[in-house]
């Protein structure tokens, strides 16, 4: 998985490059929006990490120009400001996620992985989270190469959680995903299926309960 | 503060206009009333007097001296009847000798007060019966001897005759006074209306509304005032925007190197072979993290102050979504500390500066996670209140003793014995943000008197939004 870092600050860029490389990504780095456009025009990337405060052309303008040019490359925006305006602007302009400086490197890596995974799941039928792999077409799951025995409802919940791995998925959403067969389901049903899934998944991936909100599927740290 | 004595208050323009207009106008109208009375009543009085004089001359014409020297006055019945017809009633008369001796006629009429001059003179007298009379005195010669004749008619008759005219004239005058007062009142009010509308527009603004006032709609008299106000508003707006920009620039200049250093130290810690080196790098990293946190808090405080003046930053914020975001953002820290972080949300929305509310919740949650030991429970709540809404963060940590609660809201103050590191700015930021939103902040104990419950209550939406 190849990432382009667009960051003018040497210290930050260097740390990002080393950190993401250490997390298993292939990383290239440029220092300006103009260089980024040149690099993206000639090379293939899976994701761009873009700083908002670039010299001359800023990061938001770069994202807008990319989207206007029909480029759907996932973009993670980095900013030193924490205002709502920037955040809204960034997401409105077509950025996919947003991180405020200072950040922790594992968090950057996790966000990058999640963004790439989500983009790929739109085009490919396979979803990989650690040793867990889901085939969205045949609706089957494998754990460490072994076919996982899950019911249809368990599968629906697992799929929902995996597509948004690392993010909290609301219980209502999970309920809607399984309610298709039986309208009488209560939120408790979700809890039952989640606990069954936990038993089947073991240590490979963790399904965390977020009390009052829902669940989050976490992949193990690499 | 001000060494000079307070100047006299300028008072109300409307009141001053009314005083300046109504007092002289009222005086003038009262004068006119008096004048009308005199103009109407004076001539009528002389007309009545003249007719009384005529009557006196008729009486005088029938004074006869008998052969024995007695003087008599007897009107022939047709003359008496005609006189009664012209006068409205039969006039009363009395004839006196020059020494005041009554010779003939009505003895109830008053005797002359003293010697009369030749010709006619008039007086008014009240008879024993209580009747007020107008009397004409006529001194004339008959048979070479001076005689005094008094002819009297009741004043009541005259008043009855003149009343309609006087009444009509005075009624008109009073109506005129009422009309003038009403016109002045209406005129002053209408004349001042643009001024009052301007006042209402100003009064309805909130502190954050710095948009210029519409100069086209104000009267030219106060246009210079409005222009100066607009210039002032523009300056304040400019200052607020410059402040925002400065803070944004400062944020960028501070955060970027902090981010670089922190990430570099993270890598260094990972790569360090020797354990002592790794521990020292970790210590430096922790210090840097604290510095970054404090810088963030200070920037938040600075931005919150600037943002207070910009009304356009206020939007409708969905509280359950805000709570969900905060929980999501702090979930990793909670998991790390084995704290059960959860939410209990009910639909609610407030009009607020969204990023400030996010900071508020983040600070409260930060504190809760800091002070709650592993295995504890932290719960975020939100919901609607009568017209308003609330946000709440509750933990089952050690709690804050009641006597410490007011102090922890001050900047750089931390609760006694507070574990871990903190800038001591968190709750100060919270109380600033609470004040900016006109909300109420309450620091209490959690359920069963354990832990801490921080609660923010937002009042019912301001009326302006409804109207």
XYZ file of C-alpha atoms in Angstrom:
689
model
C 0.000 0.000 0.000
C 1.574 3.221 -1.188
C 1.072 6.563 0.532
C 1.972 10.058 -0.642
C 2.765 12.501 2.161
C 2.257 16.170 1.267
C 3.859 18.113 4.122
C 6.270 21.055 4.029
C 7.567 20.800 7.597
C 10.711 18.626 7.548
C 10.399 17.386 11.110
C 6.777 16.303 10.719
C 7.273 14.871 7.228
C 10.288 12.833 8.263
C 8.505 11.380 11.307
C 5.408 10.559 9.254
C 7.484 8.905 6.585
C 9.401 6.751 9.058
C 6.329 5.996 11.156
C 4.153 4.905 8.217
C 7.017 2.974 6.655
C 7.415 1.180 9.985
C 3.716 0.303 9.858
C 4.241 -1.458 6.545
C 3.374 1.214 3.994
C 5.441 2.310 1.019
C 5.842 6.048 1.502
C 6.786 8.974 -0.737
C 6.944 12.542 0.399
C 6.649 15.900 -1.354
C 6.753 19.395 0.175
C 4.155 21.292 -1.839
C 0.796 20.953 -3.542
C 2.384 21.521 -6.953
C 4.833 18.659 -6.427
C 1.972 16.505 -5.174
C -0.019 17.106 -8.353
C 3.001 16.181 -10.445
C 3.599 12.996 -8.441
C -0.073 11.946 -8.553
C -0.199 12.515 -12.307
C 2.599 10.073 -12.971
C 2.475 7.505 -10.168
C -0.121 5.274 -8.520
C -0.918 5.820 -4.816
C -3.465 4.271 -2.471
C -3.756 7.306 -0.215
C -2.507 10.864 0.284
C -1.797 12.439 3.677
C -2.150 16.191 3.071
C -1.242 19.046 5.402
C -3.594 22.041 5.139
C -0.946 24.683 5.772
C 1.187 24.223 2.659
C 3.129 27.116 1.112
C 1.472 28.851 -1.867
C -1.300 26.388 -2.757
C -2.830 25.077 0.485
C -3.969 21.535 1.180
C -7.677 22.261 0.815
C -7.105 23.724 -2.644
C -5.111 20.642 -3.586
C -7.995 18.358 -2.537
C -10.517 20.480 -4.421
C -8.391 20.382 -7.571
C -7.932 16.627 -7.303
C -11.677 16.026 -6.948
C -12.480 18.411 -9.810
C -10.023 16.507 -11.944
C -11.963 13.305 -11.216
C -9.303 11.820 -8.907
C -10.962 9.791 -6.139
C -7.764 8.967 -4.230
C -8.547 8.766 -0.490
C -7.177 11.808 1.353
C -6.362 12.157 5.046
C -6.084 15.843 5.966
C -3.652 17.029 8.639
C -4.128 20.422 10.211
C -2.584 22.539 12.919
C -5.860 24.347 13.462
C -8.782 22.760 15.216
C -11.598 24.969 14.074
C -14.848 23.557 12.902
C -14.606 25.572 9.686
C -11.461 23.721 8.566
C -12.946 20.376 9.402
C -16.200 21.057 7.595
C -14.349 22.581 4.643
C -12.015 19.614 4.391
C -14.770 17.007 4.447
C -17.000 19.079 2.138
C -14.215 19.468 -0.364
C -13.848 15.732 -0.609
C -11.252 14.799 1.999
C -12.037 11.432 3.582
C -10.737 11.954 7.098
C -9.170 14.560 9.285
C -6.472 14.597 11.983
C -5.304 17.460 14.170
C -1.649 18.077 15.001
C -0.059 16.909 17.154
C -0.954 13.293 16.459
C 0.274 9.886 17.505
C 1.874 7.793 14.785
C -0.116 4.587 15.484
C -3.308 6.606 15.102
C -2.160 7.977 11.734
C -1.330 4.459 10.576
C -4.683 3.097 11.774
C -6.588 5.851 9.974
C -4.636 5.250 6.790
C -5.359 1.538 6.917
C -9.047 2.125 7.548
C -9.323 4.612 4.689
C -7.573 2.313 2.239
C -9.682 -0.627 3.359
C -12.900 1.289 2.893
C -11.914 2.432 -0.577
C -10.947 -1.086 -1.580
C -14.130 -2.654 -0.242
C -15.999 -0.462 -2.706
C -14.150 -1.987 -5.624
C -13.131 -5.431 -4.444
C -15.123 -8.142 -2.748
C -12.456 -8.945 -0.199
C -11.935 -7.278 3.159
C -8.894 -8.010 5.340
C -8.514 -7.116 8.987
C -5.466 -8.713 10.498
C -5.929 -12.462 10.113
C -9.642 -12.082 9.470
C -10.740 -11.978 5.857
C -14.241 -11.460 4.557
C -15.499 -12.323 1.101
C -18.325 -9.872 0.569
C -19.578 -11.630 -2.542
C -19.894 -15.184 -1.240
C -20.659 -13.869 2.266
C -18.070 -16.048 3.910
C -15.412 -15.309 6.513
C -12.029 -16.884 7.029
C -9.906 -16.679 10.141
C -6.230 -17.506 9.617
C -7.167 -19.381 6.438
C -9.857 -21.465 8.208
C -13.467 -21.022 7.115
C -15.393 -19.431 9.978
C -18.761 -20.966 10.806
C -21.128 -17.999 11.177
C -24.901 -17.724 10.797
C -26.415 -15.228 8.373
C -27.216 -12.754 11.115
C -23.753 -13.062 12.624
C -22.318 -12.518 9.168
C -24.381 -9.356 8.672
C -23.140 -7.917 11.940
C -19.546 -8.868 11.243
C -19.735 -7.319 7.774
C -21.178 -4.097 9.172
C -18.460 -3.847 11.799
C -15.635 -4.805 9.454
C -16.620 -2.264 6.791
C -16.236 0.401 9.484
C -13.382 -1.219 11.407
C -11.847 1.164 13.932
C -15.035 3.218 14.083
C -17.982 2.999 16.409
C -20.963 1.402 14.674
C -24.283 2.282 16.267
C -26.365 -0.532 17.662
C -29.395 0.708 15.701
C -27.460 0.252 12.487
C -26.557 -3.331 13.406
C -30.160 -3.998 14.342
C -31.324 -2.728 10.953
C -28.757 -4.984 9.278
C -30.269 -8.123 10.837
C -33.900 -7.035 11.149
C -34.637 -7.903 7.522
C -35.644 -11.457 8.419
C -37.454 -10.898 11.634
C -39.183 -7.643 12.539
C -39.579 -8.648 16.171
C -35.889 -8.328 17.035
C -34.953 -6.229 20.062
C -31.603 -4.496 20.642
C -30.790 -7.377 22.971
C -30.572 -9.633 19.921
C -27.593 -7.596 18.722
C -25.856 -8.237 22.041
C -26.487 -11.957 21.710
C -25.039 -12.130 18.198
C -22.056 -9.985 19.138
C -21.177 -12.207 22.066
C -21.426 -15.282 19.832
C -19.187 -13.594 17.284
C -16.673 -12.730 19.999
C -16.505 -16.360 21.025
C -15.894 -17.431 17.424
C -13.317 -14.741 16.643
C -11.244 -15.257 19.772
C -8.133 -13.059 19.998
C -7.846 -12.310 16.285
C -9.952 -9.168 16.311
C -11.673 -7.438 19.205
C -15.302 -6.276 19.184
C -15.505 -3.562 21.841
C -18.755 -2.546 23.460
C -19.274 1.208 23.587
C -21.969 1.463 26.241
C -25.010 3.376 25.042
C -23.722 3.726 21.484
C -22.720 0.496 19.836
C -19.644 -1.556 18.984
C -16.229 -1.067 17.479
C -14.233 -3.711 15.705
C -10.525 -3.247 16.385
C -7.814 -4.930 14.442
C -4.847 -6.026 16.493
C -1.877 -3.666 16.397
C 0.705 -4.917 13.875
C -13.703 56.990 38.901
C -14.905 60.199 37.318
C -13.745 63.256 39.282
C -16.176 65.568 37.554
C -19.713 65.816 38.873
C -22.212 63.921 36.808
C -23.734 66.136 34.143
C -27.456 66.641 34.321
C -29.160 63.789 32.521
C -30.300 64.706 29.017
C -33.683 63.142 29.671
C -36.137 62.216 26.985
C -36.282 64.027 23.663
C -39.974 63.296 23.390
C -40.636 64.806 26.807
C -38.564 67.845 25.981
C -40.388 68.372 22.671
C -43.733 68.017 24.381
C -42.753 70.516 27.066
C -41.398 73.019 24.567
C -44.502 72.750 22.380
C -47.335 72.168 24.807
C -46.539 74.761 27.493
C -46.522 77.836 25.196
C -49.298 76.449 23.013
C -51.390 75.752 26.076
C -50.792 79.292 27.346
C -51.732 80.762 23.993
C -54.899 78.738 23.804
C -55.920 79.741 27.313
C -55.363 83.386 26.365
C -57.505 82.864 23.276
C -60.185 81.356 25.467
C -60.175 84.419 27.711
C -60.197 86.710 24.699
C -63.140 84.892 23.132
C -65.039 85.174 26.359
C -64.435 88.883 26.535
C -65.238 89.419 22.875
C -68.508 87.561 23.139
C -69.666 88.556 26.595
C -68.564 92.261 26.521
C -70.705 93.391 23.565
C -73.651 91.386 24.776
C -73.455 93.066 28.112
C -73.474 96.498 26.531
C -76.387 95.483 24.315
C -78.358 94.422 27.340
C -77.355 97.595 29.164
C -78.477 99.716 26.236
C -81.842 98.064 26.164
C -82.096 98.599 29.908
C -81.264 102.246 29.259
C -84.067 102.402 26.704
C -86.417 100.983 29.278
C -85.260 103.608 31.774
C -86.012 106.350 29.259
C -89.493 104.927 28.698
C -90.080 104.961 32.451
C -88.702 108.489 32.687
C -91.122 109.643 29.998
C -94.048 108.684 32.201
C -92.950 110.549 35.321
C -95.675 113.007 36.198
C -95.933 115.691 38.850
C -99.376 115.952 40.347
C -100.871 119.234 41.353
C -100.029 118.594 44.975
C -96.398 118.245 44.006
C -96.309 114.506 44.346
C -94.339 112.810 41.722
C -95.825 109.625 40.226
C -94.730 107.098 37.706
C -97.405 105.047 36.058
C -96.928 103.235 32.770
C -99.978 102.871 30.630
C -100.749 99.148 30.301
C -99.929 98.883 26.558
C -96.512 100.498 27.139
C -95.880 98.248 30.117
C -96.819 95.208 28.020
C -94.549 96.209 25.167
C -91.693 96.851 27.538
C -92.180 93.471 29.093
C -92.116 91.939 25.609
C -88.847 93.596 24.579
C -87.140 93.030 27.910
C -88.278 89.446 28.252
C -89.821 90.191 31.654
C -91.323 93.136 33.240
C -88.476 95.297 34.526
C -88.582 96.512 38.083
C -88.085 100.154 38.825
C -87.848 102.659 41.626
C -87.979 106.428 41.531
C -86.153 108.416 44.153
C -85.940 111.999 45.039
C -82.446 113.531 45.009
C -82.181 112.934 48.742
C -82.739 109.233 48.234
C -86.399 109.192 49.277
C -88.415 106.577 47.415
C -91.101 108.314 45.483
C -92.589 105.493 43.542
C -91.935 101.874 42.500
C -90.201 98.870 43.963
C -89.028 99.358 47.496
C -86.936 96.219 47.458
C -84.482 97.709 45.063
C -81.432 99.103 46.827
C -81.342 102.795 47.521
C -78.738 104.800 45.625
C -75.308 104.576 47.282
C -74.662 108.276 46.973
C -75.204 111.266 44.754
C -75.406 110.224 41.111
C -73.878 112.026 38.216
C -76.072 113.294 35.429
C -77.188 110.680 32.886
C -76.820 106.881 33.134
C -74.703 104.754 35.341
C -74.787 101.020 36.057
C -74.445 98.805 39.050
C -75.078 95.249 40.125
C -76.855 94.368 43.345
C -78.110 91.311 45.180
C -81.623 91.678 46.511
C -82.855 90.354 49.833
C -84.531 87.559 47.900
C -81.077 86.510 46.746
C -81.731 87.546 43.176
C -78.852 89.244 41.363
C -79.928 92.311 39.484
C -78.417 94.593 36.871
C -79.475 98.154 37.612
C -79.312 101.227 35.460
C -79.367 104.499 37.317
C -80.774 107.514 35.505
C -80.507 110.983 36.859
C -82.733 113.437 35.169
C -84.679 116.629 35.732
C -88.404 116.718 35.920
C -90.276 119.857 36.830
C -87.030 121.551 37.753
C -86.149 118.990 40.333
C -83.610 116.255 40.056
C -84.932 112.730 40.169
C -83.203 109.344 40.301
C -84.622 106.429 38.509
C -83.436 102.825 38.957
C -84.543 100.214 36.426
C -83.439 96.684 37.182
C -83.575 93.316 35.509
C -82.433 89.937 36.846
C -78.975 88.933 35.680
C -80.229 85.338 35.492
C -82.374 86.285 32.534
C -79.421 87.734 30.718
C -77.295 84.683 31.406
C -80.016 82.456 30.127
C -80.177 84.485 26.944
C -76.419 84.504 26.361
C -75.649 80.975 27.511
C -75.979 79.211 24.132
C -73.591 81.589 22.431
C -71.030 81.542 25.244
C -71.304 77.813 25.534
C -70.805 77.329 21.814
C -67.801 79.634 21.710
C -66.122 78.081 24.732
C -66.870 74.555 23.588
C -65.188 75.309 20.290
C -62.219 76.722 22.158
C -61.882 73.657 24.374
C -62.193 71.348 21.375
C -59.460 73.354 19.734
C -57.200 72.896 22.773
C -57.844 69.157 22.815
C -57.163 68.918 19.081
C -53.917 70.865 19.342
C -52.651 68.752 22.257
C -53.576 65.568 20.405
C -51.883 66.736 17.207
C -48.735 67.678 19.098
C -48.638 64.313 20.862
C -49.177 62.400 17.625
C -46.762 64.607 15.718
C -43.974 64.217 18.249
C -44.478 60.486 18.368
C -44.499 60.127 14.596
C -41.583 62.477 14.206
C -39.545 60.419 16.646
C -40.534 57.073 15.168
C -37.392 56.579 13.014
C -35.325 57.314 16.097
C -37.260 54.809 18.191
C -37.047 52.181 15.473
C -33.301 52.685 15.363
C -33.159 52.333 19.128
C -35.160 49.083 18.967
C -32.900 47.698 16.269
C -29.844 48.424 18.386
C -31.460 47.003 21.495
C -32.425 43.773 19.752
C -28.840 43.048 18.746
C -26.807 40.564 20.668
C -23.263 41.316 21.735
C -21.952 39.223 18.892
C -23.750 41.013 16.091
C -21.222 43.351 14.592
C -22.752 43.840 11.158
C -23.048 47.522 10.180
C -26.349 49.326 10.738
C -28.377 50.376 7.715
C -27.587 54.066 7.286
C -30.213 54.642 4.610
C -33.051 54.058 7.012
C -32.093 56.571 9.686
C -32.990 60.290 9.638
C -30.211 62.647 8.546
C -30.005 64.167 12.034
C -28.553 60.965 13.483
C -26.763 59.781 10.352
C -23.400 61.035 11.679
C -24.053 59.115 14.886
C -24.862 55.935 12.979
C -21.813 56.414 10.777
C -19.579 56.678 13.830
C -21.257 53.624 15.328
C -20.674 51.712 12.110
C -17.042 52.784 12.088
C -16.733 51.537 15.662
C -18.472 48.257 14.808
C -16.140 47.792 11.864
C -13.142 48.370 14.130
C -14.405 45.867 16.688
C -15.156 43.379 13.924
C -11.709 43.917 12.466
C -10.135 43.414 15.866
C -12.103 40.206 16.416
C -11.075 38.888 13.022
C -7.446 39.897 13.517
C -7.529 38.144 16.871
C -8.905 34.991 15.252
C -6.286 35.092 12.545
C -3.512 35.640 15.059
C -4.645 32.681 17.120
C -4.943 30.516 14.011
C -1.422 31.490 12.933
C -0.091 30.949 16.438
C -1.772 27.540 16.493
C -0.077 26.560 13.278
C 3.321 27.848 14.377
C 3.076 26.030 17.707
C 1.472 22.792 16.689
C 3.516 21.917 13.656
C 6.906 21.740 15.428
C 5.239 20.081 18.432
C 3.770 17.451 16.127
C 7.152 16.902 14.495
C 8.995 16.597 17.797
C 6.394 14.327 19.304
C 6.372 11.986 16.334
C 10.166 11.962 16.169
C 10.382 11.110 19.868
C 7.825 8.364 19.339
C 10.093 6.841 16.710
C 13.161 7.390 18.844
C 11.536 5.639 21.785
C 10.657 2.686 19.581
C 14.144 2.490 18.068
C 16.080 3.006 21.290
C 17.972 -0.177 22.084
C 18.974 0.554 25.648
C 16.198 0.575 28.218
C 17.484 3.649 30.158
C 17.553 5.675 26.938
C 14.053 4.540 26.067
C 12.819 5.580 29.495
C 14.370 9.024 29.198
C 12.887 9.486 25.737
C 9.519 8.461 27.110
C 9.848 11.041 29.907
C 10.668 13.768 27.381
C 7.726 12.641 25.265
C 5.388 12.866 28.216
C 6.638 16.383 28.943
C 6.160 17.352 25.335
C 2.662 15.904 25.361
C 1.865 18.040 28.376
C 3.283 21.097 26.661
C 1.195 20.360 23.571
C -1.883 19.924 25.713
C -1.312 23.218 27.519
C -0.635 25.012 24.231
C -3.896 23.602 22.902
C -5.777 24.733 26.013
C -4.318 28.246 25.830
C -5.187 28.497 22.147
C -8.701 27.329 22.931
C -9.079 29.995 25.619
C -7.767 32.679 23.259
C -10.014 31.552 20.424
C -13.046 31.278 22.645
C -12.672 34.917 23.646
C -12.444 36.067 20.048
C -15.261 33.856 18.914
C -17.596 35.356 21.473
C -18.019 38.439 19.336
C -19.006 36.643 16.148
C -22.681 35.802 15.986
C -22.267 33.909 12.735
C -20.357 31.135 14.547
C -23.536 30.061 16.341
C -25.204 27.070 14.699
C -27.655 24.410 15.759
C -25.672 21.621 17.386
C -27.044 18.110 17.726
C -26.014 16.982 21.212
C -26.286 13.180 20.786
C -23.958 13.416 17.802
C -21.541 15.564 19.817
C -21.584 13.031 22.657
C -21.017 10.164 20.256
C -18.072 11.979 18.721
C -16.525 12.683 22.127
C -16.919 9.070 23.235
C -15.412 7.810 19.982
C -12.505 10.201 20.303
C -11.682 9.200 23.874
C -12.431 5.506 23.550
C -8.818 4.398 23.120
C -7.712 6.265 26.222
C -10.571 4.741 28.191
C -9.731 1.231 26.945
C -6.093 1.804 27.836
C -7.108 2.657 31.410
C -9.752 -0.106 31.499
C -12.463 2.464 32.087
C -15.998 1.663 30.972
C -16.836 4.712 28.846
C -20.448 4.979 27.768
C -23.214 7.290 26.712
C -26.871 7.807 27.565
C -28.308 10.142 24.985
C -31.743 11.560 24.335
C -32.504 13.832 21.365
C -31.560 17.451 22.071
C -30.144 20.396 20.169
C -28.773 23.786 21.206
C -27.701 26.922 19.414
C -23.993 27.096 20.066
C -20.494 27.448 18.672
C -19.907 23.824 17.729
C -16.152 23.596 18.168
C -16.442 25.250 21.578
C -18.974 22.669 22.724
C -16.655 19.966 21.437
C -13.837 21.491 23.508
C -16.105 21.746 26.511
C -17.090 18.096 26.349
C -13.537 17.035 25.578
C -12.231 18.868 28.659
C -14.875 17.397 30.949
C -14.229 13.931 29.572
C -10.463 14.413 29.866
C -10.850 15.249 33.527
C -13.156 12.320 34.155
C -10.721 9.893 32.501
C -7.792 11.427 34.382
C -9.354 11.213 37.809
C -11.143 7.888 37.473
C -9.028 4.883 38.443
C -8.845 1.772 36.256
C -12.006 -0.307 36.320
C -14.137 2.787 36.840
C -17.141 3.986 34.924
C -17.500 7.252 32.982
C -20.824 8.160 31.413
C -21.759 11.017 29.085
C -25.363 12.122 28.982
C -27.388 14.622 27.021
C -31.049 15.404 26.713
C -33.721 18.043 26.531
C -34.903 20.158 29.453
C -37.971 22.395 29.560
C -37.101 24.524 26.546
C -33.375 23.915 26.903
C -30.916 21.052 26.996
C -28.182 19.548 29.154
C -24.826 17.843 28.784
C -23.401 15.767 31.582
C -20.230 13.850 32.349
C -20.288 11.560 35.354
C -17.521 9.431 36.780
C -17.177 7.221 39.835
C -13.703 8.490 40.726
C -12.689 10.090 44.023
C -14.839 13.209 43.455
C -14.075 16.801 44.368
C -14.828 17.940 47.946
C -17.571 20.620 47.940
C -15.248 23.291 49.390
C -12.758 22.752 46.525
C -15.334 23.050 43.745
C -15.366 26.830 43.227
C -11.560 26.950 43.208
C -11.019 24.335 40.512
C -12.847 26.532 38.028
C -10.056 29.128 38.221
C -7.215 29.088 35.732
C -4.171 26.998 36.625
C -5.897 25.642 39.752
C -6.123 21.938 40.306
C -7.937 19.999 42.957
C -5.777 19.193 45.981
C -4.148 15.812 45.570
C -5.158 15.614 41.893
C -3.412 12.647 40.313
C -1.523 12.748 37.027
C -0.533 15.803 35.087
C -2.782 18.580 33.874
C -2.595 22.209 32.935
C -5.300 23.248 35.380
C -6.976 25.049 32.498
C -9.619 22.486 31.652
C -12.403 23.654 33.934
C -11.482 27.310 33.377
C -12.066 26.705 29.675
C -15.300 24.924 30.479
C -16.592 27.825 32.554
C -15.586 30.344 29.835
C -17.451 28.352 27.196
C -20.433 27.940 29.486
C -20.542 31.713 30.039
C -20.290 32.377 26.294
C -23.400 30.309 25.724
C -25.354 31.765 28.609
C -25.451 28.278 30.088
C -25.136 27.101 33.695
C -22.382 24.859 35.006
C -22.731 22.676 38.044
C -20.128 20.508 39.671
C -21.591 17.916 41.997
C -21.395 14.342 43.118
C -22.373 11.390 40.982
C -24.926 8.732 41.806
C -24.963 7.506 45.416
C -22.824 10.540 46.335
C -19.773 9.022 44.654
C -17.481 10.493 42.019
C -18.047 13.707 40.152
C -20.904 14.867 38.028
C -20.252 17.879 35.788
C -23.437 19.209 34.274
C -24.028 22.014 31.764
C -27.556 23.314 31.349
C -28.445 25.398 28.316
C -31.354 27.780 28.713
C -34.354 27.802 26.398
C -33.483 29.240 23.017
C -33.176 32.967 22.905
C -36.280 34.761 21.714
C -34.448 36.360 18.822
C -34.141 33.057 17.048
C -37.862 32.495 17.256
C -38.686 35.924 15.898
